[in-house]
Amino acid sequence: MKFDTPATNNPIDQLKVVGQPVSRIDGPLKTTGTAPYAYDRNDVIANQAYGYILGSSIAKGRIASIHLSAAKAYPGVITIVTYQNAGKLAKGKYNTALLLGGPDIQHYHQAIAIVVAETFEQARAAAHLIQVKYERSKGYYDLEKEKPKGVPTDDTGAAGESAVGNFDAAYASSPLKLDATYSTSHESHSMMEPHATIAAWDGGQLTLWTSNQMIDWAVGDMAKTLGIAKEKVRVISPYIGGGFGAKLFLRSDALMAALAARAAQRPVKVNLQRALIPNNTTHRSATIQRIRIGANKEGLITAIGHESWSGNLPEGGPEAGAFQTRSLYAGANRMTSNRVSRLDLPEANAMRAPNEASGLAALEVAMDEMAEKLGMDPIEFRIRNDIQIVPDSPPKPSSRDSQSKKPEEKEPSTQPPFSLRQLVKCFQIGAKQFGWSKRKAKPGGLREGRWLIGLGVASAYRDNVVTKSAARVRLDKRGYLTVETDMTDIGTGSYTIIAQTAAEMMGVPLAKVNVRLGDSNFPVSSGSGGQWGGNSSTSGVYAACIKLREAIAQKTNFNIDSAIFSDEKISHGSQSFTLAELAGSQGISAEDMIEFGDLDKKYQQSTFGAHFVEVAVDAYTGETRIRRMLAVCAAGRILNPKTARSQVIGAMTMGVGAALMESLEVDQRYGYFVNHDLAGYEVPVHADIPHQEVIFLEETDPISSPMKAKGVGELGICGVAAAVSNAIYNATGVRVRDYPVTLDKLIGKMPINV
């Protein structure tokens, strides 16, 4: 099915099942501990051995020698794989560094060996007996020092630099100006389930039971890395214990398990130890961002410039902090740039809401600072600079599928209208619900005993990306539906919204829909990431159901355009047949794919929101506590308000982490993240997060998809850090531009008259 014209009335609009707050159908499995996660799959194949990965203890250099004799002699050891006996390996399309290092080392904790043994303990003990001597090379680990060498870098089809009008002249002549620099920290995904894989070979056929967000990407990159055909790789990942982008790509657990299983000639299971993950896999790069805003005395932006620097390994992409500034606010004269400096730290890559999460942490503080210079309420300043077209739209491909286009194939720069933009309404509803009128414009105006109280606000913005997605739907003789697609559920509710979509389309109860996900034997879906998964994958199921409806109608000679699917029947006028009787003993199957046309070139598709936060800051210690939070979201049709709310409050929680505590600390001498476990890398816990409220605007966007929905899973984190920071400033009068806002950055500047 080609989606190239806006959606009209369709079966989803009935909203009998879609749009209802259905509890997650996989919930009972997860709460009873019976959901089959990758490392726990003792049932799938017998005689599993255990693998333990050894990571490099240097960040840059070469292995001079590696001695395995003591490890090989350890009881229970079956085999050891290193670069010396792994065979020829390529680098996957989505990998920046090789997953198996040696002799050259590209980053700290890059995998250099895997020990296979009868037990985990034996493999671990033997791995520590491997003797490695290195020749260390000079590396680059400090973003501040390497910032001048930053190169403007394209990110997923968006140009590294953009310019409209004459920023320099307009900024110089602006009556009011802001010029400030902000920084965000390196961050780790820290999902609950570590990367894990069981690998088994049957002749030349490889099967991986793993934890991966993008099944087809994993198949392709495993095949490319090993130099075998894609048809020789099967990836199975039905349940994933969180990913946040860390599991978008093939990682060392999967490759090393495959290599180990081939060498051992038996199945091997590998679980990345928690302390290995931050340096071995990926992280969100730190950023340094300079923002300049010029405005007239009426509060209208006349010039806005946003420059962002991040770091990555050679060939790695940016954390494009200036990305959203091209679209969010008005301003006739503007410039942005996203530059990448070479750092020999572990690979930087996607983490929940890449680009906007970091960019809004800076931009939305700058907007508050500018509002203060104007003597204007920060919400009013944002509303005055709302805009219904994209003021700065560098050329881009039409969807995630076409991001491999060459630059010369991209369309010229335009100023497309937003398909739907209700940012102002988000602020208006949120301000009333949150009690914004009680906020004191002058910092330090609210106090409860030793606690200084502050209110903060920020815009939320995240692009709505769509991508092709396929599904297969089968109707059996009992009237039950089975949906198969390689879509994944990373805790987001994919099982549930896909079941709701099929039930709505075919007129059957939810209890009669069985959803099977996460298997490369199924039709290729959008996968989970970039908040494209829910909208795209359900659209693929919609397309398959349209085909199934047509096949069923053909058996009845009913006109498909006027036939009604309801109550497990197909009806036309006074005639009806049950779906079960039409399915017959053979059943009926249909498969299709949703493909998106050029509507996202004609319209800018984005999601919007407003975050409100109240904090209390201890006047004597600088300790910050979140007291309440509100997110108002405009994200198209909400397919399931219960699962969507869960997504947003989880994202809000991650935003609090970025604001107050999360930071991978770099050892500048040796080039690694020091706090590489959950003891040293702090994330919010239940006690840190009080009441959270989420409001979804009633809206549908027919330009987005036949579901008229958009993504929402990443919108919830965008802007949260700035809202927290702005609230802290409102409480204390201390402006911290270096995230996270820890008490040591506050205590020396707190008001004296406490």
Short mmCIF file of N, CA and C in Angstrom, two decimals, residues 538-649:
data_model
loop_
_atom_site.label_atom_id
_atom_site.label_comp_id
_atom_site.label_asym_id
_atom_site.label_seq_id
_atom_site.Cartn_x
_atom_site.Cartn_y
_atom_site.Cartn_z
N THR A 538 1.95 -0.13 13.02
CA THR A 538 0.49 -0.30 12.97
C THR A 538 -0.05 0.04 11.59
N SER A 539 0.60 0.97 10.91
CA SER A 539 0.20 1.27 9.53
C SER A 539 0.45 0.07 8.62
N GLY A 540 1.55 -0.66 8.87
CA GLY A 540 1.81 -1.88 8.13
C GLY A 540 0.76 -2.95 8.38
N VAL A 541 0.33 -3.06 9.63
CA VAL A 541 -0.74 -4.00 9.97
C VAL A 541 -2.05 -3.55 9.33
N TYR A 542 -2.30 -2.26 9.33
CA TYR A 542 -3.47 -1.70 8.64
C TYR A 542 -3.48 -2.13 7.17
N ALA A 543 -2.33 -1.99 6.50
CA ALA A 543 -2.24 -2.35 5.08
C ALA A 543 -2.53 -3.83 4.87
N ALA A 544 -1.96 -4.70 5.73
CA ALA A 544 -2.20 -6.13 5.60
C ALA A 544 -3.67 -6.46 5.85
N CYS A 545 -4.29 -5.78 6.80
CA CYS A 545 -5.71 -6.01 7.09
C CYS A 545 -6.61 -5.56 5.94
N ILE A 546 -6.23 -4.48 5.26
CA ILE A 546 -6.99 -4.05 4.08
C ILE A 546 -7.00 -5.17 3.05
N LYS A 547 -5.87 -5.80 2.83
CA LYS A 547 -5.79 -6.92 1.89
C LYS A 547 -6.62 -8.10 2.35
N LEU A 548 -6.58 -8.37 3.65
CA LEU A 548 -7.37 -9.48 4.19
C LEU A 548 -8.86 -9.19 4.05
N ARG A 549 -9.27 -7.98 4.31
CA ARG A 549 -10.67 -7.59 4.13
C ARG A 549 -11.10 -7.81 2.68
N GLU A 550 -10.23 -7.44 1.75
CA GLU A 550 -10.55 -7.62 0.33
C GLU A 550 -10.69 -9.10 -0.02
N ALA A 551 -9.82 -9.93 0.52
CA ALA A 551 -9.88 -11.37 0.24
C ALA A 551 -11.16 -11.98 0.80
N ILE A 552 -11.55 -11.53 1.99
CA ILE A 552 -12.78 -12.04 2.60
C ILE A 552 -14.00 -11.58 1.81
N ALA A 553 -14.01 -10.31 1.43
CA ALA A 553 -15.14 -9.77 0.67
C ALA A 553 -15.29 -10.47 -0.67
N GLN A 554 -14.18 -10.86 -1.27
CA GLN A 554 -14.22 -11.54 -2.56
C GLN A 554 -14.94 -12.88 -2.45
N LYS A 555 -14.84 -13.53 -1.29
CA LYS A 555 -15.53 -14.81 -1.09
C LYS A 555 -17.05 -14.64 -0.98
N THR A 556 -17.48 -13.43 -0.66
CA THR A 556 -18.91 -13.17 -0.46
C THR A 556 -19.55 -12.42 -1.62
N ASN A 557 -18.73 -11.92 -2.52
CA ASN A 557 -19.19 -11.05 -3.61
C ASN A 557 -19.76 -9.72 -3.09
N PHE A 558 -19.44 -9.38 -1.83
CA PHE A 558 -19.85 -8.08 -1.31
C PHE A 558 -18.94 -7.00 -1.88
N ASN A 559 -19.49 -5.80 -2.02
CA ASN A 559 -18.69 -4.64 -2.41
C ASN A 559 -17.83 -4.23 -1.21
N ILE A 560 -16.53 -4.31 -1.38
CA ILE A 560 -15.65 -4.04 -0.24
C ILE A 560 -15.80 -2.62 0.27
N ASP A 561 -16.18 -1.68 -0.58
CA ASP A 561 -16.29 -0.29 -0.16
C ASP A 561 -17.46 -0.05 0.78
N SER A 562 -18.47 -0.91 0.72
CA SER A 562 -19.63 -0.72 1.59
C SER A 562 -19.83 -1.87 2.58
N ALA A 563 -18.97 -2.87 2.52
CA ALA A 563 -19.06 -3.98 3.48
C ALA A 563 -18.65 -3.51 4.87
N ILE A 564 -19.25 -4.12 5.89
CA ILE A 564 -18.96 -3.76 7.28
C ILE A 564 -18.39 -4.97 8.00
N PHE A 565 -17.25 -4.78 8.66
CA PHE A 565 -16.64 -5.82 9.48
C PHE A 565 -16.90 -5.47 10.94
N SER A 566 -17.74 -6.28 11.58
CA SER A 566 -18.11 -5.99 12.97
C SER A 566 -18.66 -7.26 13.60
N ASP A 567 -18.45 -7.41 14.89
CA ASP A 567 -19.00 -8.55 15.65
C ASP A 567 -18.61 -9.88 15.03
N GLU A 568 -17.38 -9.97 14.54
CA GLU A 568 -16.82 -11.19 13.96
C GLU A 568 -17.53 -11.62 12.69
N LYS A 569 -18.12 -10.65 12.00
CA LYS A 569 -18.85 -10.92 10.76
C LYS A 569 -18.46 -9.90 9.70
N ILE A 570 -18.77 -10.24 8.46
CA ILE A 570 -18.79 -9.27 7.38
C ILE A 570 -20.23 -9.15 6.93
N SER A 571 -20.72 -7.91 6.85
CA SER A 571 -22.13 -7.67 6.54
C SER A 571 -22.24 -6.71 5.38
N HIS A 572 -23.32 -6.89 4.64
CA HIS A 572 -23.65 -5.96 3.56
C HIS A 572 -25.16 -5.93 3.44
N GLY A 573 -25.76 -4.82 3.82
CA GLY A 573 -27.20 -4.77 3.86
C GLY A 573 -27.73 -5.75 4.88
N SER A 574 -28.66 -6.63 4.45
CA SER A 574 -29.24 -7.61 5.36
C SER A 574 -28.48 -8.93 5.37
N GLN A 575 -27.46 -9.05 4.54
CA GLN A 575 -26.69 -10.28 4.46
C GLN A 575 -25.45 -10.21 5.35
N SER A 576 -25.06 -11.35 5.90
CA SER A 576 -23.83 -11.40 6.69
C SER A 576 -23.29 -12.82 6.73
N PHE A 577 -21.99 -12.94 6.92
CA PHE A 577 -21.30 -14.21 7.11
C PHE A 577 -20.35 -14.06 8.28
N THR A 578 -20.18 -15.12 9.03
CA THR A 578 -19.15 -15.06 10.08
C THR A 578 -17.78 -15.19 9.43
N LEU A 579 -16.82 -14.56 10.03
CA LEU A 579 -15.46 -14.66 9.51
C LEU A 579 -14.94 -16.09 9.61
N ALA A 580 -15.34 -16.79 10.64
CA ALA A 580 -14.87 -18.16 10.83
C ALA A 580 -15.32 -19.07 9.70
N GLU A 581 -16.59 -18.96 9.29
CA GLU A 581 -17.06 -19.84 8.23
C GLU A 581 -16.41 -19.51 6.89
N LEU A 582 -16.10 -18.23 6.66
CA LEU A 582 -15.44 -17.84 5.42
C LEU A 582 -13.98 -18.29 5.40
N ALA A 583 -13.38 -18.36 6.55
CA ALA A 583 -11.98 -18.79 6.62
C ALA A 583 -11.85 -20.25 6.21
N GLY A 584 -12.83 -21.06 6.61
CA GLY A 584 -12.79 -22.47 6.26
C GLY A 584 -11.63 -23.19 6.92
N SER A 585 -11.44 -24.41 6.55
CA SER A 585 -10.41 -25.22 7.18
C SER A 585 -9.00 -24.76 6.82
N GLN A 586 -8.85 -24.10 5.65
CA GLN A 586 -7.53 -23.65 5.21
C GLN A 586 -7.14 -22.28 5.76
N GLY A 587 -8.15 -21.53 6.19
CA GLY A 587 -7.87 -20.17 6.64
C GLY A 587 -7.60 -19.24 5.48
N ILE A 588 -7.47 -17.96 5.78
CA ILE A 588 -7.17 -16.94 4.77
C ILE A 588 -6.00 -16.11 5.28
N SER A 589 -5.04 -15.85 4.42
CA SER A 589 -3.86 -15.09 4.81
C SER A 589 -3.65 -13.94 3.84
N ALA A 590 -3.13 -12.84 4.36
CA ALA A 590 -2.82 -11.68 3.52
C ALA A 590 -1.57 -11.00 4.07
N GLU A 591 -0.79 -10.44 3.18
CA GLU A 591 0.43 -9.75 3.57
C GLU A 591 0.58 -8.50 2.74
N ASP A 592 1.01 -7.42 3.38
CA ASP A 592 1.24 -6.18 2.64
C ASP A 592 2.21 -5.30 3.43
N MET A 593 2.63 -4.23 2.76
CA MET A 593 3.57 -3.29 3.34
C MET A 593 3.04 -1.88 3.13
N ILE A 594 3.17 -1.05 4.15
CA ILE A 594 2.89 0.37 3.99
C ILE A 594 4.16 1.05 3.49
N GLU A 595 4.03 1.82 2.43
CA GLU A 595 5.13 2.62 1.92
C GLU A 595 4.66 4.07 1.86
N PHE A 596 5.52 4.95 2.31
CA PHE A 596 5.15 6.35 2.42
C PHE A 596 5.69 7.14 1.23
N GLY A 597 4.84 8.01 0.69
CA GLY A 597 5.21 8.84 -0.45
C GLY A 597 5.97 10.08 -0.03
N ASP A 598 5.59 11.20 -0.61
CA ASP A 598 6.35 12.44 -0.38
C ASP A 598 5.61 13.46 0.47
N LEU A 599 4.64 12.99 1.26
CA LEU A 599 3.91 13.95 2.10
C LEU A 599 4.82 14.63 3.11
N ASP A 600 5.89 13.94 3.54
CA ASP A 600 6.79 14.57 4.51
C ASP A 600 7.78 15.52 3.83
N LYS A 601 7.71 15.63 2.51
CA LYS A 601 8.41 16.72 1.83
C LYS A 601 7.49 17.93 1.69
N LYS A 602 6.22 17.66 1.48
CA LYS A 602 5.26 18.74 1.31
C LYS A 602 4.88 19.38 2.65
N TYR A 603 4.96 18.60 3.71
CA TYR A 603 4.61 19.08 5.06
C TYR A 603 5.70 18.66 6.04
N GLN A 604 5.94 19.51 7.02
CA GLN A 604 6.82 19.13 8.12
C GLN A 604 5.98 18.40 9.16
N GLN A 605 6.32 17.15 9.43
CA GLN A 605 5.59 16.37 10.41
C GLN A 605 6.39 16.32 11.71
N SER A 606 5.82 16.88 12.75
CA SER A 606 6.51 16.96 14.03
C SER A 606 5.52 16.76 15.16
N THR A 607 6.05 16.45 16.33
CA THR A 607 5.24 16.37 17.54
C THR A 607 5.67 17.48 18.48
N PHE A 608 4.73 17.93 19.29
CA PHE A 608 4.97 19.09 20.14
C PHE A 608 4.47 18.84 21.56
N GLY A 609 4.97 19.64 22.47
CA GLY A 609 4.52 19.52 23.84
C GLY A 609 5.04 20.66 24.70
N ALA A 610 4.55 20.70 25.91
CA ALA A 610 5.01 21.68 26.90
C ALA A 610 5.24 20.94 28.21
N HIS A 611 6.42 21.14 28.79
CA HIS A 611 6.76 20.53 30.07
C HIS A 611 6.72 21.57 31.18
N PHE A 612 6.09 21.21 32.28
CA PHE A 612 6.02 22.06 33.47
C PHE A 612 6.60 21.28 34.65
N VAL A 613 7.45 21.94 35.43
CA VAL A 613 8.12 21.28 36.55
C VAL A 613 8.13 22.20 37.75
N GLU A 614 7.88 21.64 38.91
CA GLU A 614 8.08 22.36 40.17
C GLU A 614 9.18 21.66 40.96
N VAL A 615 10.15 22.45 41.43
CA VAL A 615 11.23 21.89 42.23
C VAL A 615 11.28 22.58 43.58
N ALA A 616 11.93 21.91 44.51
CA ALA A 616 12.28 22.51 45.80
C ALA A 616 13.79 22.36 45.96
N VAL A 617 14.46 23.44 46.30
CA VAL A 617 15.92 23.42 46.47
C VAL A 617 16.23 23.80 47.92
N ASP A 618 16.98 22.93 48.59
CA ASP A 618 17.35 23.20 49.98
C ASP A 618 18.28 24.42 50.02
N ALA A 619 17.85 25.45 50.74
CA ALA A 619 18.60 26.71 50.77
C ALA A 619 19.98 26.55 51.40
N TYR A 620 20.17 25.51 52.20
CA TYR A 620 21.43 25.35 52.91
C TYR A 620 22.39 24.37 52.23
N THR A 621 21.83 23.37 51.54
CA THR A 621 22.68 22.33 50.96
C THR A 621 22.70 22.35 49.43
N GLY A 622 21.73 23.00 48.81
CA GLY A 622 21.64 22.98 47.35
C GLY A 622 21.00 21.73 46.80
N GLU A 623 20.51 20.85 47.66
CA GLU A 623 19.83 19.63 47.20
C GLU A 623 18.56 20.00 46.45
N THR A 624 18.35 19.39 45.29
CA THR A 624 17.16 19.65 44.49
C THR A 624 16.24 18.45 44.52
N ARG A 625 14.97 18.72 44.74
CA ARG A 625 13.96 17.66 44.68
C ARG A 625 12.86 18.07 43.71
N ILE A 626 12.49 17.15 42.85
CA ILE A 626 11.35 17.36 41.96
C ILE A 626 10.08 17.18 42.78
N ARG A 627 9.16 18.11 42.67
CA ARG A 627 7.92 18.01 43.44
C ARG A 627 6.73 17.57 42.59
N ARG A 628 6.64 18.06 41.38
CA ARG A 628 5.57 17.63 40.48
C ARG A 628 5.95 17.98 39.05
N MET A 629 5.37 17.22 38.11
CA MET A 629 5.67 17.39 36.70
C MET A 629 4.39 17.25 35.88
N LEU A 630 4.32 18.00 34.80
CA LEU A 630 3.20 17.90 33.86
C LEU A 630 3.74 17.98 32.45
N ALA A 631 3.28 17.08 31.60
CA ALA A 631 3.58 17.14 30.17
C ALA A 631 2.27 17.24 29.41
N VAL A 632 2.17 18.21 28.53
CA VAL A 632 1.02 18.32 27.63
C VAL A 632 1.54 18.04 26.22
N CYS A 633 1.00 17.01 25.58
CA CYS A 633 1.56 16.51 24.33
C CYS A 633 0.57 16.60 23.18
N ALA A 634 1.05 17.04 22.03
CA ALA A 634 0.28 17.05 20.79
C ALA A 634 1.00 16.13 19.82
N ALA A 635 0.50 14.90 19.70
CA ALA A 635 1.21 13.86 18.96
C ALA A 635 0.27 13.02 18.11
N GLY A 636 -0.69 13.68 17.46
CA GLY A 636 -1.61 12.95 16.61
C GLY A 636 -2.55 12.08 17.42
N ARG A 637 -3.18 11.12 16.74
CA ARG A 637 -4.08 10.20 17.44
C ARG A 637 -3.26 9.34 18.40
N ILE A 638 -3.72 9.25 19.62
CA ILE A 638 -3.06 8.41 20.62
C ILE A 638 -3.70 7.03 20.53
N LEU A 639 -2.92 6.05 20.09
CA LEU A 639 -3.46 4.73 19.81
C LEU A 639 -3.87 3.98 21.07
N ASN A 640 -3.20 4.26 22.17
CA ASN A 640 -3.54 3.66 23.45
C ASN A 640 -3.10 4.62 24.54
N PRO A 641 -4.02 5.36 25.16
CA PRO A 641 -3.63 6.37 26.15
C PRO A 641 -2.86 5.81 27.34
N LYS A 642 -3.13 4.56 27.71
CA LYS A 642 -2.45 3.98 28.87
C LYS A 642 -0.99 3.71 28.55
N THR A 643 -0.71 3.03 27.44
CA THR A 643 0.68 2.73 27.10
C THR A 643 1.43 4.00 26.69
N ALA A 644 0.72 4.93 26.04
CA ALA A 644 1.37 6.19 25.66
C ALA A 644 1.76 6.99 26.89
N ARG A 645 0.88 7.05 27.87
CA ARG A 645 1.21 7.76 29.12
C ARG A 645 2.44 7.13 29.77
N SER A 646 2.49 5.80 29.77
CA SER A 646 3.63 5.11 30.35
C SER A 646 4.92 5.50 29.64
N GLN A 647 4.85 5.63 28.31
CA GLN A 647 6.01 6.05 27.55
C GLN A 647 6.46 7.46 27.94
N VAL A 648 5.50 8.35 28.07
CA VAL A 648 5.83 9.75 28.35
C VAL A 648 6.40 9.92 29.76
N ILE A 649 5.81 9.27 30.75
CA ILE A 649 6.33 9.46 32.12
C ILE A 649 7.71 8.81 32.25
#
